[in-house]
mmCIF file of C-alpha atoms in Angstrom:
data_model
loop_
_atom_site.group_PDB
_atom_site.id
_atom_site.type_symbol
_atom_site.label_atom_id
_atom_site.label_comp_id
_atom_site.label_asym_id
_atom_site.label_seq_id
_atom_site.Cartn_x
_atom_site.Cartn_y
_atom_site.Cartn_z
ATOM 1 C CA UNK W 146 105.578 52.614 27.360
ATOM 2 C CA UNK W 147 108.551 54.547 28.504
ATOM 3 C CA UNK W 148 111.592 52.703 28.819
ATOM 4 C CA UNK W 149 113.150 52.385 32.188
ATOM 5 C CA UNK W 150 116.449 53.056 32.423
ATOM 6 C CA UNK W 151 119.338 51.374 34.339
ATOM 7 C CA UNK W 152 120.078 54.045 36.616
ATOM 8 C CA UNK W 153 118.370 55.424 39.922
ATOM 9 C CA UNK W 154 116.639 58.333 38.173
ATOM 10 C CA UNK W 155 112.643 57.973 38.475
ATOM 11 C CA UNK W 156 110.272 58.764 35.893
ATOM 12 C CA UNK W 157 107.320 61.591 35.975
ATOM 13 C CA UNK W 158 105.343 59.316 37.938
ATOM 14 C CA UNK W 159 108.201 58.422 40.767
ATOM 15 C CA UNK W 160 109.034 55.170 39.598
ATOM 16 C CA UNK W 161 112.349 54.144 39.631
ATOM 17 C CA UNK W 162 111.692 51.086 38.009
ATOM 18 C CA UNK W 163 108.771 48.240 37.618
ATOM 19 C CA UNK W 164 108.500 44.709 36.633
ATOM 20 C CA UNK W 165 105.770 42.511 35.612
ATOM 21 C CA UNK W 166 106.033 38.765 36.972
ATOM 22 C CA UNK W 167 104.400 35.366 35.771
ATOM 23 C CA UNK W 168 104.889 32.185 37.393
ATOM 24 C CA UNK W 169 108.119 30.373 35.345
ATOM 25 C CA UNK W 170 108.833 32.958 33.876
ATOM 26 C CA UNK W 171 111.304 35.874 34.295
ATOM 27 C CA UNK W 172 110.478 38.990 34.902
ATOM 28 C CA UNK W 173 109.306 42.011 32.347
ATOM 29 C CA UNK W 174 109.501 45.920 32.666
ATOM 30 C CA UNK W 175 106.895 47.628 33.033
ATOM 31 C CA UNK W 176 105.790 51.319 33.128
ATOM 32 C CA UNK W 177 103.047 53.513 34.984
ATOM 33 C CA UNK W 178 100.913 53.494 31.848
ATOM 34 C CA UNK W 179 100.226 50.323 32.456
ATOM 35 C CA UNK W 180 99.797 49.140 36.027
ATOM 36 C CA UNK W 181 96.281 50.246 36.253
ATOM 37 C CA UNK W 182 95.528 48.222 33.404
ATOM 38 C CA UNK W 183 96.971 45.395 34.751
ATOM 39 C CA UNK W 184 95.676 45.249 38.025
ATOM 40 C CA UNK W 185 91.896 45.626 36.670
ATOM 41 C CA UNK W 186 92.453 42.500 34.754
ATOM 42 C CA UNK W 187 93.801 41.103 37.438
ATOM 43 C CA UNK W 188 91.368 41.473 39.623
ATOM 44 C CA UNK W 189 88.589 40.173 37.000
ATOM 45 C CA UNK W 190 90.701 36.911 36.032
ATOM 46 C CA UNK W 191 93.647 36.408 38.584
ATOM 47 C CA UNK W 192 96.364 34.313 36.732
ATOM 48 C CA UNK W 193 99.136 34.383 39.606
ATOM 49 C CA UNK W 194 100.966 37.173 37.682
ATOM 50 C CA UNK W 195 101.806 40.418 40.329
ATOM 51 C CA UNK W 196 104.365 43.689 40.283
ATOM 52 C CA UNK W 197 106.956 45.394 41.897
ATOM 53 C CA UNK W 198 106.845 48.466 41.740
ATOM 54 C CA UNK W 199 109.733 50.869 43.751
ATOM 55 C CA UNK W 200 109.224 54.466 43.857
ATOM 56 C CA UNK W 201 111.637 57.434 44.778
ATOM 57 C CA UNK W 202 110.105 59.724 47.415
ATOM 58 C CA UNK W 203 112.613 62.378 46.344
ATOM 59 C CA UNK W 204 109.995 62.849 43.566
ATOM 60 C CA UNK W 205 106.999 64.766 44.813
ATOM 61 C CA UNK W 206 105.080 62.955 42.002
ATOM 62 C CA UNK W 207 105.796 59.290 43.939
ATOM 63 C CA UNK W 208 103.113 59.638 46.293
ATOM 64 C CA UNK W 209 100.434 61.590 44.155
ATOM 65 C CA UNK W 210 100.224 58.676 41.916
ATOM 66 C CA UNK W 211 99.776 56.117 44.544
ATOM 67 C CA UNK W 212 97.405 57.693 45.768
ATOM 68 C CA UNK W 213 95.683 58.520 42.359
ATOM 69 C CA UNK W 214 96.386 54.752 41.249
ATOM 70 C CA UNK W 215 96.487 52.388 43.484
ATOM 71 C CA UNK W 216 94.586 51.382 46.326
ATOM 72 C CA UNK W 217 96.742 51.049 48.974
ATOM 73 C CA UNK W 218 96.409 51.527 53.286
ATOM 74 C CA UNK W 219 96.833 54.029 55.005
ATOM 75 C CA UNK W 220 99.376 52.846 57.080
ATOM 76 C CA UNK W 221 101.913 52.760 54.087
ATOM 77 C CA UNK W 222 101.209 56.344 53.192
ATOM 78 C CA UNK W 223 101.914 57.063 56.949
ATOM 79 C CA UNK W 224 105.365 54.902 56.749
ATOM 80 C CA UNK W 225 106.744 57.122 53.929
ATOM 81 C CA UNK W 226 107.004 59.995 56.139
ATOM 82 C CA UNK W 227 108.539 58.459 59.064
ATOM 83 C CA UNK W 228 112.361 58.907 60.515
ATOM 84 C CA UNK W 229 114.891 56.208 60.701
ATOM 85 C CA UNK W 230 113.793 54.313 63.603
ATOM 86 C CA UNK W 231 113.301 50.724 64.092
ATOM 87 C CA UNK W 232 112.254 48.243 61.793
ATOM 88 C CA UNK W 233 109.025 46.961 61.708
ATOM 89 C CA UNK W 234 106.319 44.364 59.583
ATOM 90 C CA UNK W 235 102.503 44.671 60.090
ATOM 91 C CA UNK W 236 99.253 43.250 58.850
ATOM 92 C CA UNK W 237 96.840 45.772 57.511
ATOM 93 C CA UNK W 238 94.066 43.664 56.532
ATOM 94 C CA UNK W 239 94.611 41.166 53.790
ATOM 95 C CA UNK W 240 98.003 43.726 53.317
ATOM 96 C CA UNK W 241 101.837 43.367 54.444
ATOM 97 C CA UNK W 242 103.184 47.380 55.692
ATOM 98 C CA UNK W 243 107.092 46.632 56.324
ATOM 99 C CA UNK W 244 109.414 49.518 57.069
ATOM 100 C CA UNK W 245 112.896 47.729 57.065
ATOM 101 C CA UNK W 246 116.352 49.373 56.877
ATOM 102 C CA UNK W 247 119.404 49.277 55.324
ATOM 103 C CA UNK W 248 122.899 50.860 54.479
ATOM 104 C CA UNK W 249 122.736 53.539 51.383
ATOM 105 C CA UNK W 250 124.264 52.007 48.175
ATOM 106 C CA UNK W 251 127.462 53.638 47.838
ATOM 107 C CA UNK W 252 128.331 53.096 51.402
ATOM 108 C CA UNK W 253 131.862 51.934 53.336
ATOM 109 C CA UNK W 254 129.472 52.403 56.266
ATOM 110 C CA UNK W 255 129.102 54.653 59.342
ATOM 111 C CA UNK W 256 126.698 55.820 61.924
ATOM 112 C CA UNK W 257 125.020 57.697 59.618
ATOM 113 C CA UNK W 258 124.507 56.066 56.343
ATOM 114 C CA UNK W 259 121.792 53.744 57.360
ATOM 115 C CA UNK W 260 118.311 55.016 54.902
ATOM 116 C CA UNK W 261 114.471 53.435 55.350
ATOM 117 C CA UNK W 262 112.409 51.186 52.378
ATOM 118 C CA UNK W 263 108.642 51.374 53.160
ATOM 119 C CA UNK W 264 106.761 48.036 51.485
ATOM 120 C CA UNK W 265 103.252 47.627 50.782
ATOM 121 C CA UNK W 266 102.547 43.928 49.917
ATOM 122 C CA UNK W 267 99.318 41.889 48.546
ATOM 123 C CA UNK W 268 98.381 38.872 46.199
ATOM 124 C CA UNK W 269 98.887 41.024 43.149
ATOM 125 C CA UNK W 270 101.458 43.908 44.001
ATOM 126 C CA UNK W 271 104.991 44.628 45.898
ATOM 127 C CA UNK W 272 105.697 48.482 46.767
ATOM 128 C CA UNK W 273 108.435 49.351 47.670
ATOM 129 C CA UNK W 274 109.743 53.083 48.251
ATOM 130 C CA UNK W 275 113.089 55.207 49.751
ATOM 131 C CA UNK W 276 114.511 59.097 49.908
ATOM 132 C CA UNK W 277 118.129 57.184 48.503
ATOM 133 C CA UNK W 278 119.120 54.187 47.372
ATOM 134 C CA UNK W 279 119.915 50.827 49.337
ATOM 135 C CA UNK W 280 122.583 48.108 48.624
ATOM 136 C CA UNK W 281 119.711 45.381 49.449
ATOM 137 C CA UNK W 282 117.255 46.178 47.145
ATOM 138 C CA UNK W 283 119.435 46.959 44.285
ATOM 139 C CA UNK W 284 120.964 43.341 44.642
ATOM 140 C CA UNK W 285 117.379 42.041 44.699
ATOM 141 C CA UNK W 286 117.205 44.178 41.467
ATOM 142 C CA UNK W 287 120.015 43.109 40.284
ATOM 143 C CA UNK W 288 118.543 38.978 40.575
ATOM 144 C CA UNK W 289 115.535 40.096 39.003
ATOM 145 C CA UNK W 290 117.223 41.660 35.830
ATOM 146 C CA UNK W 291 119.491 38.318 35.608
ATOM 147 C CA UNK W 292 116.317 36.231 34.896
ATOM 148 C CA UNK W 293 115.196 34.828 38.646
ATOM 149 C CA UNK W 294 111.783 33.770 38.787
ATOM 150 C CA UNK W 295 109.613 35.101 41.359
ATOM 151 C CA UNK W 296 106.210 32.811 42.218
ATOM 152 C CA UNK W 297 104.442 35.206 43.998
ATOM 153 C CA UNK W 298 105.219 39.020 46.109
ATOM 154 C CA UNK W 299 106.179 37.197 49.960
ATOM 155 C CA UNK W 300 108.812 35.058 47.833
ATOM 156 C CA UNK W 301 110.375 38.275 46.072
ATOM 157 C CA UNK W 302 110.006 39.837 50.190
ATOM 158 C CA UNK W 303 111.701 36.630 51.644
ATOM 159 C CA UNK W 304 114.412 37.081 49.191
ATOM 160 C CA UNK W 305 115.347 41.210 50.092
ATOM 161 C CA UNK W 306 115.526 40.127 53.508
ATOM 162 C CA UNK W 307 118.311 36.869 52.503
ATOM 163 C CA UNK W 308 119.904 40.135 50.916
ATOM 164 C CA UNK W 309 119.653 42.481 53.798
ATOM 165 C CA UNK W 310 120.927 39.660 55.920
ATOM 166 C CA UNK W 311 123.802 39.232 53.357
ATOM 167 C CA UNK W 312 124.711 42.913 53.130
ATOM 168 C CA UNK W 313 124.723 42.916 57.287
ATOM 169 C CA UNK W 314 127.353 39.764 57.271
ATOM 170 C CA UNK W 315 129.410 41.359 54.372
ATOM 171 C CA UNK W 316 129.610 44.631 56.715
ATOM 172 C CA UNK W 317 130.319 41.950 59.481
ATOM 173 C CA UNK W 318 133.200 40.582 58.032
ATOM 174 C CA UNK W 319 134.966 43.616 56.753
ATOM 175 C CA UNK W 320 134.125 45.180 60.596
ATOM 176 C CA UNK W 321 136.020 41.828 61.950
ATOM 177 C CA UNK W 322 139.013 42.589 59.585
ATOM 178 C CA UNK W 323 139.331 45.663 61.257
ATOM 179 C CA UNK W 324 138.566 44.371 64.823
ATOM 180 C CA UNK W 325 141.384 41.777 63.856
ATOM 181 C CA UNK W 326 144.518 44.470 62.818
ATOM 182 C CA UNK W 327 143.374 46.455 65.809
ATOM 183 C CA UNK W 328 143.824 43.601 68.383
ATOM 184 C CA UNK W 329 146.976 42.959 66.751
ATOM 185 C CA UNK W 330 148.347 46.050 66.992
ATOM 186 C CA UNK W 331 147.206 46.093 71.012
ATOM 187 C CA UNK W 332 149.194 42.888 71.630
ATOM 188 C CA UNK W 333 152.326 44.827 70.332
ATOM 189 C CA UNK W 334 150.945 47.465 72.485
ATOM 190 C CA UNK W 335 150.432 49.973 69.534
ATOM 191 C CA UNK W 336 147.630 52.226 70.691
ATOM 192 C CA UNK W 337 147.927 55.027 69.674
ATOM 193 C CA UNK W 338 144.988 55.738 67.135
ATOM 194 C CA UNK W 339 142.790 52.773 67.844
ATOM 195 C CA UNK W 340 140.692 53.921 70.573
ATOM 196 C CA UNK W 341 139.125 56.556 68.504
ATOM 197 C CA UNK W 342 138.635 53.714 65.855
ATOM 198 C CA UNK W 343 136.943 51.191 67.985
ATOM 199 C CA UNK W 344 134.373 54.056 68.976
ATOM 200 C CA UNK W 345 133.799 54.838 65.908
ATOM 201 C CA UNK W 346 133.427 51.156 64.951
ATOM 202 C CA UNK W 347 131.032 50.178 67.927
ATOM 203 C CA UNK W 348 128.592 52.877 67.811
ATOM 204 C CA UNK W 349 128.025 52.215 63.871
ATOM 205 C CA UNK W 350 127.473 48.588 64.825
ATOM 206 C CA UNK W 351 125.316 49.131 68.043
ATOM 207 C CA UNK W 352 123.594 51.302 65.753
ATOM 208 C CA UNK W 353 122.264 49.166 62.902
ATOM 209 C CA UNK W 354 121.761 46.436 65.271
ATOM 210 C CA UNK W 355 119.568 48.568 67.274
ATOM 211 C CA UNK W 356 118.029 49.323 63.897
ATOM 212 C CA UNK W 357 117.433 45.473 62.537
ATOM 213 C CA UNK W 358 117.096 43.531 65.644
ATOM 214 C CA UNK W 359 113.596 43.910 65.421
ATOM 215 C CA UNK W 360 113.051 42.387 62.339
ATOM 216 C CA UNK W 361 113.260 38.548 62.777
ATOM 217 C CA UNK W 362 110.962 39.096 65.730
ATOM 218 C CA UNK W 363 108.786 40.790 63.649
ATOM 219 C CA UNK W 364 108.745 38.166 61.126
ATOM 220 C CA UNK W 365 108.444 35.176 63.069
ATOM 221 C CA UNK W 366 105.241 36.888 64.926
ATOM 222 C CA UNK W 367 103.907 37.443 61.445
ATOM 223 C CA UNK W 368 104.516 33.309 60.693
ATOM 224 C CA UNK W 369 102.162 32.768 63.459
ATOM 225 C CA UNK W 370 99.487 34.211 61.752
ATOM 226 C CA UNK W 371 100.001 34.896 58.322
ATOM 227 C CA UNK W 372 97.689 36.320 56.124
ATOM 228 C CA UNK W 373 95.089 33.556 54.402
ATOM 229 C CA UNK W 374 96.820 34.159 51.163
ATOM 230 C CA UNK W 375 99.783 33.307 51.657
ATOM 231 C CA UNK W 376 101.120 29.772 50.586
ATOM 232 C CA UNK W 377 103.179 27.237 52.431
ATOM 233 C CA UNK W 378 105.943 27.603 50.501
ATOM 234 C CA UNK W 379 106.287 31.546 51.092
ATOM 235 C CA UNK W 380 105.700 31.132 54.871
ATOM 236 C CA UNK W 381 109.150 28.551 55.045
ATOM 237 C CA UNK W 382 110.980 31.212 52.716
ATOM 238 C CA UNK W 383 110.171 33.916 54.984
ATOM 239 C CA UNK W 384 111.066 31.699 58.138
ATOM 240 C CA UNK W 385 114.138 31.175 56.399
ATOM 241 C CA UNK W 386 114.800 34.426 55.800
ATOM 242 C CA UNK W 387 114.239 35.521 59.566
ATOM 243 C CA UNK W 388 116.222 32.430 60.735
ATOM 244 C CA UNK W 389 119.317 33.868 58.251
ATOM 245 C CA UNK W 390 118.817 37.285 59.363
ATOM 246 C CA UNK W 391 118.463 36.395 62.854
ATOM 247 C CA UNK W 392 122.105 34.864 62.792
ATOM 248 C CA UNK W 393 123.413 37.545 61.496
ATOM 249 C CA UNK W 394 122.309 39.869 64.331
ATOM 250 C CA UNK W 395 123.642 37.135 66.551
ATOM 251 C CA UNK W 396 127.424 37.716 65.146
ATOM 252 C CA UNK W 397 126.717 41.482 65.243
ATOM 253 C CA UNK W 398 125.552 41.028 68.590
ATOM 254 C CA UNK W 399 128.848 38.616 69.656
ATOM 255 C CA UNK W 400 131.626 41.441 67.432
ATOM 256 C CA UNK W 401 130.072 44.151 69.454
ATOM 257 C CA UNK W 402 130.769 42.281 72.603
ATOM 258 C CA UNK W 403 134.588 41.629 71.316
ATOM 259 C CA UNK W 404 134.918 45.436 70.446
ATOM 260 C CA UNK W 405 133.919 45.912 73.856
ATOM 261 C CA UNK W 406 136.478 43.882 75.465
ATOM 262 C CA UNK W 407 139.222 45.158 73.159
ATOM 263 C CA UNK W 408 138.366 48.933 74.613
ATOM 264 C CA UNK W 409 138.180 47.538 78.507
ATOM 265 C CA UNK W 410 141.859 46.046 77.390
ATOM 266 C CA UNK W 411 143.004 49.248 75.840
ATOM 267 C CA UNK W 412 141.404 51.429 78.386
ATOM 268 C CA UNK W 413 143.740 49.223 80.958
ATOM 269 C CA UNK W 414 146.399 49.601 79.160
ATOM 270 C CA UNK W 415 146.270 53.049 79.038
ATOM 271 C CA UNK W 416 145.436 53.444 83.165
ATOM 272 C CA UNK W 417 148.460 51.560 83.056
ATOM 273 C CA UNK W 418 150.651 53.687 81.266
ATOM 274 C CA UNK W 419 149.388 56.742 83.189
ATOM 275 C CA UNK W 420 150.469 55.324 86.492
ATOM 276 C CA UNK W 421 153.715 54.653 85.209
ATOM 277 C CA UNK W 422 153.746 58.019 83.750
ATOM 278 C CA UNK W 423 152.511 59.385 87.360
ATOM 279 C CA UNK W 424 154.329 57.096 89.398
ATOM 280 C CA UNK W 425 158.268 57.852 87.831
ATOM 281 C CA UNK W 426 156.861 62.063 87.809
ATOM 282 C CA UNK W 427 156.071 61.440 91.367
ATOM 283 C CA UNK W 428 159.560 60.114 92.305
ATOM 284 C CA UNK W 429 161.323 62.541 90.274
ATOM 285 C CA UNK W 430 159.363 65.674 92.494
ATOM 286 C CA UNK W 431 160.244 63.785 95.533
ATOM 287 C CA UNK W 432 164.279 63.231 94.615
ATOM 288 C CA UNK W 433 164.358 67.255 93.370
ATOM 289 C CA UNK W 434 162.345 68.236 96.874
ATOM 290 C CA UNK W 435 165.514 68.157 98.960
ATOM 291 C CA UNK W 436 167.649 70.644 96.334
ATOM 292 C CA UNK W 437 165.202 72.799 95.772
ATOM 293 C CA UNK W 438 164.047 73.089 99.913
ATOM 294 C CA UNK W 439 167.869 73.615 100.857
ATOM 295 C CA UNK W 440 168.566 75.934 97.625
ATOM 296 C CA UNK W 441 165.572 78.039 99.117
ATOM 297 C CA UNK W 442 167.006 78.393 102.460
ATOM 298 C CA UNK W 443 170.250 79.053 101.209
ATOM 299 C CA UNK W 444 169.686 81.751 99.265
ATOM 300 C CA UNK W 445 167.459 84.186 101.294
ATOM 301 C CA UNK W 446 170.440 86.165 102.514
ATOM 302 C CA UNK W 447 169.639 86.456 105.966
ATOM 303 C CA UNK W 448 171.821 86.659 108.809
ATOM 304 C CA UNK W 449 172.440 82.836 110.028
ATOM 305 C CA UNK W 450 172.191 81.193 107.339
ATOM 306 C CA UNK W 451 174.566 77.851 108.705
ATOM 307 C CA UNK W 452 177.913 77.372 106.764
ATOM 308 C CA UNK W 453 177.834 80.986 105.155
ATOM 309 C CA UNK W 454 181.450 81.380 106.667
ATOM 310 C CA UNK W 455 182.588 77.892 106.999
ATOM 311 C CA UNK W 456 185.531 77.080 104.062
ATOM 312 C CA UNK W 457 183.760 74.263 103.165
ATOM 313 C CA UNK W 458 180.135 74.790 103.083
ATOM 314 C CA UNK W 459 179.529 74.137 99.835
ATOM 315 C CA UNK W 460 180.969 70.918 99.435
ATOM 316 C CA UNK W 461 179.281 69.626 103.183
ATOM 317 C CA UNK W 462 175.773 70.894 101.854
ATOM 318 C CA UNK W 463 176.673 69.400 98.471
ATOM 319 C CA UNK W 464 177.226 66.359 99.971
ATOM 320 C CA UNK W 465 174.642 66.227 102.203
ATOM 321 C CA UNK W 466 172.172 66.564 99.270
ATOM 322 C CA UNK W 467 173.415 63.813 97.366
ATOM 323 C CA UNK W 468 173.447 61.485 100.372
ATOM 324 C CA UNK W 469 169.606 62.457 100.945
ATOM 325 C CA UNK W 470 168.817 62.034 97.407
ATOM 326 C CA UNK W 471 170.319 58.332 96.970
ATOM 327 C CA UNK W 472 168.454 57.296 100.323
ATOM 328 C CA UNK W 473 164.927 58.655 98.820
ATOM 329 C CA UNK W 474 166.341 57.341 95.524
ATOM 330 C CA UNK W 475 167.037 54.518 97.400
ATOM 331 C CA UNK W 476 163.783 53.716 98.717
ATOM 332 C CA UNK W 477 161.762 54.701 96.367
ATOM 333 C CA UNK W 478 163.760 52.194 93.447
ATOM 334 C CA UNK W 479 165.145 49.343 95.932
ATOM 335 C CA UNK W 480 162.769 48.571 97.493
ATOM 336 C CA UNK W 481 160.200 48.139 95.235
ATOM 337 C CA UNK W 482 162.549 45.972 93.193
ATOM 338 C CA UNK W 483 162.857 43.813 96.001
#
């Protein structure tokens, strides 16, 4: 058997990594040599052992030996090839098809790093397959490699959705961090950069909500009618799960609301400022209109223009312009003060 290493490399056959679970017990690596071998005697003598198996599709060889090895629907081959849309969990048969989504692995998180894990699911086998890796799965990895027992495939399915839910509320909380300083800095009526951040912020947010809201619905339609062989104690860890996961699209839900009314506040504020802004330009081209209609008239150099041989012009049409210019002054400052 060919070792499987720690990283997300995949071997010949695709597989990123597989392990081999019995009931109490934790869980074992195992390789492609071996799967077919263990799902004949499985099928001969079930014993409650099953295996996860998760494939890269970046390896053409992933889907050539599913198809060659195991006997899987239709419908999951179709999955593998679809676009990020939204998420989705089927019955095919006695067989769970889930397409559920996540952000990639090394991701602060934007619009665009959001990738897809197709799952195939029966009594006796969990695969699970993505183009790049996801945070969720490797921390359900990561629980598997520290010793977790798994009882059957639903319970190991119930817990990567607890850690999809988790990895949407730790995205949460570092979004309301943000959404925090921001508001902050709009009470001391610091704006300057944070519209363009709060766009930014809201669209990645509407996004993967769009993207995951359909997934306790799906769940709790498939707890109406599960399939026969799945226990009791699978169905309330899934209903968990979709109760968790549905809270946590309830906060993304209420923070995309908030970022909302932060931009309606900011978008004030700024309709605000540019009325000032228009308002004092205004009053400034009104005050200026009187010098700059008299300095006109004065200085075409045309017979009759008044004052031209008067000794004190100047100073009368000086005057005159200042007098003018505190009345508009005048009524365009006084009496809005009082």
């Amino acid at each position: 058997m060919r070792a499987i290493d720690a990283t997300y490399g995949s071997n010949e056959d695709g597989l990123i990594w597989g392990y081999r679970f019995a009931p109490g017990q934790a869980a074992q690596a195992i390789g492609t040599e071996a799967v077919a071998a263990f799902l004949a005697a499985q099928s001969m003598a079930p014993t409650g052992e099953f295996l996860w198996l998760h494939f890269s599709l970046s390896n053409q060889g992933a889907e050539r030996y599913l198809r060659r090895v195991l006997d899987l629907p239709e419908a999951f081959f179709e999955s593998l090839g679809s676009q990020v849309g939204s998420t989705r969990l089927e019955q095919d048969d006695d067989t769970l098809i889930a397409v559920i989504h996540d952000v990639l692995f090394e991701s602060s998180f934007d619009a665009s790093e959001v990738g897809t894990t197709s799952l195939c699911i029966n009594p006796r086998l969990i695969v699970s397959a993505r183009l790049r890796p996801l945070r969720s799965v490797d921390r359900l990895r990561a629980a598997v490699r520290a010793g977790q027992p798994f009882r059957s495939p639903v319970e190991l399915l119930a817990h990567l959705l607890r850690d999809q839910a988790n990895v949407l509320s730790d995205i949460l909380r570092k979004s309301t961090v943000r959404v925090d300083g921001i508001e902050d800095r709009l009470l001391a009526n610091r704006i300057a950069s944070d519209r363009t951040e709060l766009g930014s912020l809201r669209r990645s947010l509407v996004r993967l909500q769009r993207l995951m809201a359909p997934e306790p619905t799906a769940l709790f339609r498939l707890l109406n009618r599960p399939p026969a062989w799945v226990d009791r104690d699978d169905v309330q860890d899934l209903q968990q799960a979709a109760e968790e996961f549905a809270t946590a699209i309830g906060d993304s839900a209420a923070l995309v609301e908030r970022v909302k009314l932060i931009q309606e506040e900011l978008a004030a504020l700024v309709n605000e400022q540019t009325g000032r802004s228009l308002f004092v330009l205004t009053v400034v081209t009104v005050l200026a209109l009187p010098v700059n209609l008299i300095a006109g008239l004065f200085g075409m150099n045309v017979g009759g223009v008044p004052l031209s041989e008067h000794g004190h012009g100047f100073a009368i049409v000086v005057t005159a312009l200042v007098v003018l210019t505190a009345v508009l002054a005048y009524l365009a400052f006084g009496r809005k003060r009082d």
